Amino acid sequence: DMKVTQMPRYLIKRMGENVLLECGQDMSHETMYWYRQDPGLGLQLIYISYDVDSNSEGDIPKGYRVSRKKREHFSLILDSAKTNQTSVYFCASSLPGKDYAEQFFGPGTRLTVL
Amino acid sequence: GEQVEQLPSILRVQEGSSASINCSYEDSASNYFPWYKQEPGENPKLIIDIRSNMERKQIQELIVLLDKKAKRFSLHITDTQPGDSAMYFCAASVNSNNRIFFGDGTQLVVKP
């Protein structure tokens, strides 16, 4: 059963604290993504990782960094979190194929920064 | 990068009627067009997709149409049910770079 997992599912932090969001997948997918989704809005790409230590900025990378040391694991780090980073964060993975790049999403992490 | 426009942002329909969501894209190299459904509090899930070598695809009550010349694609849900109420996202992708560009979403509300 193909699966993307995220930990934690819910997190409350104070402004200025560091935040670590974890994502794992058991499908040996090369490409992984971090998105944020704000209420009523679409998915904004923060970072994309094409493989271990091969990461690229998405559309809104400011205030975030990522780490990918193993293919199955992709972390999102917020150094000194800000209140405007309160959001739902989704991790996704995909197996680039010849014809398609279906993305599988994790369950999401709801982050609140007070 | 690619830009995907999605309309309408909110769509209210009566149960049993049809619902249509329209998207347009800019990059003529885009060749893969997935549609995702997101229920409240859940993650987006792929419901149907179409590749550039097709003009029409149907899975049960879901129909996707692609007009490459006009750079438009659309999702049609026939005989809508309350369970179809959700946020729907269209997307476009050029498979060579693995990035999927999402539209801003359509909130579909099916009224009983």
CSV table of C-alpha atoms in Angstrom, one decimal:
chain,number,residue,atom,x,y,z
A,1,ASP,CA,0.0,0.0,0.0
A,2,MET,CA,1.7,3.2,-1.2
A,3,LYS,CA,1.9,5.8,1.5
A,4,VAL,CA,3.2,9.2,2.4
A,5,THR,CA,3.4,9.9,6.1
A,6,GLN,CA,3.9,13.2,7.9
A,7,MET,CA,4.8,13.9,11.5
A,8,PRO,CA,3.5,15.6,13.5
A,9,ARG,CA,-0.1,16.0,12.4
A,10,TYR,CA,-0.7,19.0,14.6
A,11,LEU,CA,1.8,21.4,16.0
A,12,ILE,CA,1.6,24.6,18.1
A,13,LYS,CA,4.7,26.8,18.4
A,14,ARG,CA,5.6,30.3,19.6
A,15,MET,CA,7.0,32.9,17.3
A,16,GLY,CA,10.8,32.6,17.1
A,17,GLU,CA,10.9,28.9,17.9
A,18,ASN,CA,12.3,26.4,15.4
A,19,VAL,CA,10.0,24.0,13.7
A,20,LEU,CA,10.8,20.6,12.1
A,21,LEU,CA,8.2,18.9,9.9
A,22,GLU,CA,9.0,15.3,8.8
A,23,CYS,CA,7.8,13.5,5.7
A,24,GLY,CA,8.4,9.9,4.7
A,25,GLN,CA,7.4,7.7,1.8
A,26,ASP,CA,7.7,4.0,1.2
A,27,MET,CA,7.5,4.0,-2.6
A,28,SER,CA,11.2,4.7,-3.4
A,29,HIS,CA,10.0,7.9,-5.2
A,30,GLU,CA,12.8,10.1,-6.4
A,31,THR,CA,10.9,13.4,-6.2
A,32,MET,CA,9.4,14.9,-3.1
A,33,TYR,CA,7.7,18.2,-2.5
A,34,TRP,CA,6.6,20.5,0.3
A,35,TYR,CA,3.5,22.7,-0.1
A,36,ARG,CA,1.6,25.0,2.1
A,37,GLN,CA,-2.2,25.5,1.9
A,38,ASP,CA,-3.9,28.4,3.5
A,39,PRO,CA,-7.7,28.5,4.1
A,40,GLY,CA,-9.7,28.6,0.9
A,41,LEU,CA,-6.5,28.8,-1.2
A,42,GLY,CA,-4.6,26.5,-3.5
A,43,LEU,CA,-1.3,24.7,-3.0
A,44,GLN,CA,1.8,26.8,-2.9
A,45,LEU,CA,5.1,25.0,-3.6
A,46,ILE,CA,7.8,25.7,-1.1
A,47,TYR,CA,10.6,23.3,-2.1
A,48,ILE,CA,11.0,20.4,-4.5
A,49,SER,CA,13.6,17.7,-4.1
A,50,TYR,CA,14.7,15.6,-7.0
A,51,ASP,CA,16.7,13.1,-5.0
A,52,VAL,CA,19.1,13.0,-2.0
A,53,ASP,CA,20.8,16.4,-1.5
A,54,SER,CA,19.2,17.7,-4.8
A,55,ASN,CA,16.8,20.4,-3.7
A,56,SER,CA,15.3,23.4,-5.5
A,57,GLU,CA,13.3,26.4,-4.4
A,58,GLY,CA,9.7,26.5,-5.3
A,59,ASP,CA,7.5,29.6,-5.4
A,60,ILE,CA,7.6,30.6,-1.7
A,61,PRO,CA,10.9,29.4,-0.2
A,62,LYS,CA,11.6,32.4,2.0
A,63,GLY,CA,11.6,31.5,5.7
A,64,TYR,CA,12.0,27.8,5.0
A,65,ARG,CA,14.7,25.3,4.3
A,66,VAL,CA,14.7,21.6,3.6
A,67,SER,CA,16.9,18.5,4.1
A,68,ARG,CA,16.9,15.3,2.2
A,69,LYS,CA,19.6,12.8,3.3
A,70,LYS,CA,17.7,9.7,2.5
A,71,ARG,CA,15.5,9.1,-0.5
A,72,GLU,CA,12.5,8.1,1.6
A,73,HIS,CA,12.7,11.1,4.0
A,74,PHE,CA,12.2,14.8,3.4
A,75,SER,CA,12.2,17.4,6.2
A,76,LEU,CA,11.0,21.0,6.2
A,77,ILE,CA,12.6,23.4,8.7
A,78,LEU,CA,11.4,26.8,9.9
A,79,ASP,CA,14.2,28.6,11.6
A,80,SER,CA,12.5,31.2,13.9
A,81,ALA,CA,8.9,30.6,13.0
A,82,LYS,CA,6.7,33.6,12.2
A,83,THR,CA,2.9,34.0,12.8
A,84,ASN,CA,2.3,34.2,9.0
A,85,GLN,CA,3.7,30.7,8.7
A,86,THR,CA,0.6,29.3,10.3
A,87,SER,CA,-0.8,27.0,7.7
A,88,VAL,CA,-1.4,23.4,6.7
A,89,TYR,CA,1.7,21.9,5.2
A,90,PHE,CA,1.5,19.0,2.8
A,91,CYS,CA,4.3,16.7,1.7
A,92,ALA,CA,4.0,14.8,-1.6
A,93,SER,CA,6.1,12.4,-3.6
A,94,SER,CA,6.1,11.3,-7.2
A,95,LEU,CA,7.8,8.7,-9.4
A,96,PRO,CA,8.8,10.5,-12.6
A,97,GLY,CA,7.7,8.4,-15.5
A,98,LYS,CA,7.9,8.7,-19.2
A,99,ASP,CA,4.4,10.1,-19.4
A,100,TYR,CA,3.3,11.4,-16.1
A,101,ALA,CA,4.2,12.6,-12.7
A,102,GLU,CA,1.4,11.7,-10.4
A,103,GLN,CA,1.8,13.1,-6.9
A,104,PHE,CA,0.8,11.3,-3.8
A,105,PHE,CA,0.1,13.5,-0.8
A,106,GLY,CA,0.6,13.0,2.8
A,107,PRO,CA,-2.2,13.7,5.4
A,108,GLY,CA,-0.8,17.2,6.2
A,109,THR,CA,0.6,19.0,9.2
A,110,ARG,CA,-1.5,21.7,10.7
A,111,LEU,CA,1.0,24.3,12.1
A,112,THR,CA,-0.1,27.1,14.4
A,113,VAL,CA,2.5,29.8,15.3
A,114,LEU,CA,1.4,32.0,18.2
B,1,GLY,CA,6.9,28.6,-14.9
B,2,GLU,CA,3.6,27.4,-16.0
B,3,GLN,CA,0.5,29.4,-15.1
B,4,VAL,CA,-2.8,27.6,-14.6
B,5,GLU,CA,-6.1,29.5,-14.3
B,6,GLN,CA,-9.1,27.8,-12.8
B,7,LEU,CA,-12.7,29.0,-12.8
B,8,PRO,CA,-15.1,29.3,-11.1
B,9,SER,CA,-13.7,29.6,-7.6
B,10,ILE,CA,-17.1,28.5,-6.1
B,11,LEU,CA,-19.7,26.4,-7.8
B,12,ARG,CA,-23.1,25.6,-6.4
B,13,VAL,CA,-25.3,23.0,-8.1
B,14,GLN,CA,-28.4,21.1,-7.4
B,15,GLU,CA,-28.1,17.3,-6.7
B,16,GLY,CA,-28.5,15.4,-9.9
B,17,SER,CA,-27.3,18.2,-12.2
B,18,SER,CA,-24.0,18.5,-13.9
B,19,ALA,CA,-21.0,20.5,-12.7
B,20,SER,CA,-18.2,21.9,-14.9
B,21,ILE,CA,-14.9,23.3,-13.9
B,22,ASN,CA,-12.7,25.0,-16.5
B,23,CYS,CA,-8.9,25.5,-16.6
B,24,SER,CA,-6.5,27.1,-18.9
B,25,TYR,CA,-2.7,26.9,-19.2
B,26,GLU,CA,0.1,28.8,-20.9
B,27,ASP,CA,2.9,26.5,-21.7
B,28,SER,CA,2.3,24.5,-24.9
B,29,ALA,CA,4.8,21.9,-23.6
B,30,SER,CA,2.5,20.8,-20.8
B,31,ASN,CA,1.4,17.3,-21.6
B,32,TYR,CA,-0.2,15.9,-18.4
B,33,PHE,CA,-3.3,17.3,-16.8
B,34,PRO,CA,-4.4,15.8,-13.5
B,35,TRP,CA,-7.4,16.6,-11.4
B,36,TYR,CA,-7.3,16.4,-7.6
B,37,LYS,CA,-10.2,16.3,-5.1
B,38,GLN,CA,-9.7,17.5,-1.6
B,39,GLU,CA,-12.4,16.9,1.1
B,40,PRO,CA,-12.4,19.1,4.2
B,41,GLY,CA,-9.5,18.2,6.5
B,42,GLU,CA,-8.1,15.7,4.1
B,43,ASN,CA,-5.3,15.6,1.6
B,44,PRO,CA,-5.7,16.1,-2.2
B,45,LYS,CA,-6.3,12.9,-4.0
B,46,LEU,CA,-6.0,12.2,-7.7
B,47,ILE,CA,-9.4,11.4,-9.3
B,48,ILE,CA,-8.7,11.6,-13.0
B,49,ASP,CA,-6.0,12.7,-15.4
B,50,ILE,CA,-5.6,13.2,-19.1
B,51,ARG,CA,-2.5,13.1,-21.3
B,52,SER,CA,-1.8,15.3,-24.3
B,53,ASN,CA,-2.4,12.4,-26.7
B,54,MET,CA,-6.1,12.3,-25.7
B,55,GLU,CA,-9.0,14.7,-26.1
B,56,ARG,CA,-11.5,13.0,-23.8
B,57,LYS,CA,-11.4,10.6,-20.9
B,58,GLN,CA,-14.2,9.3,-18.7
B,59,ILE,CA,-14.2,7.4,-15.4
B,60,GLN,CA,-17.7,6.8,-14.3
B,61,GLU,CA,-19.4,10.2,-13.7
B,62,LEU,CA,-16.1,12.1,-14.3
B,63,ILE,CA,-15.4,13.5,-17.8
B,64,VAL,CA,-12.2,15.4,-18.7
B,65,LEU,CA,-11.9,17.3,-22.0
B,66,LEU,CA,-8.6,18.7,-23.4
B,67,ASP,CA,-8.3,21.3,-26.1
B,68,LYS,CA,-4.6,21.6,-26.8
B,69,LYS,CA,-5.1,24.3,-29.5
B,70,ALA,CA,-6.9,26.5,-27.1
B,71,LYS,CA,-4.8,25.4,-24.1
B,72,ARG,CA,-7.9,24.6,-22.1
B,73,PHE,CA,-9.1,21.6,-20.2
B,74,SER,CA,-12.2,20.9,-18.1
B,75,LEU,CA,-13.8,18.6,-15.7
B,76,HIS,CA,-17.4,17.6,-15.9
B,77,ILE,CA,-19.2,15.8,-13.2
B,78,THR,CA,-22.5,14.3,-14.3
B,79,ASP,CA,-25.4,13.5,-11.9
B,80,THR,CA,-23.7,15.2,-8.9
B,81,GLN,CA,-24.2,13.8,-5.4
B,82,PRO,CA,-23.7,15.4,-2.0
B,83,GLY,CA,-20.5,13.3,-1.7
B,84,ASP,CA,-19.1,15.2,-4.7
B,85,SER,CA,-19.0,18.4,-2.5
B,86,ALA,CA,-15.3,19.2,-2.1
B,87,MET,CA,-12.4,21.4,-3.4
B,88,TYR,CA,-11.2,20.4,-6.8
B,89,PHE,CA,-7.8,21.4,-8.3
B,90,CYS,CA,-6.7,21.2,-11.8
B,91,ALA,CA,-3.1,21.0,-12.7
B,92,ALA,CA,-0.7,21.0,-15.6
B,93,SER,CA,2.7,19.4,-16.0
B,94,VAL,CA,5.6,19.0,-18.3
B,95,ASN,CA,6.7,15.5,-17.4
B,96,SER,CA,10.3,16.3,-18.0
B,97,ASN,CA,10.8,18.4,-14.9
B,98,ASN,CA,8.3,16.6,-12.5
B,99,ARG,CA,6.7,19.9,-11.3
B,100,ILE,CA,2.9,20.1,-11.3
B,101,PHE,CA,1.4,23.5,-11.5
B,102,PHE,CA,-1.9,23.8,-9.7
B,103,GLY,CA,-4.9,26.0,-10.2
B,104,ASP,CA,-6.3,27.9,-7.3
B,105,GLY,CA,-9.2,25.4,-6.8
B,106,THR,CA,-12.9,25.3,-7.2
B,107,GLN,CA,-15.2,24.8,-4.1
B,108,LEU,CA,-18.0,22.6,-5.3
B,109,VAL,CA,-21.2,22.6,-3.3
B,110,VAL,CA,-23.9,20.1,-4.2
B,111,LYS,CA,-27.2,21.1,-2.7
B,112,PRO,CA,-29.7,18.3,-1.8
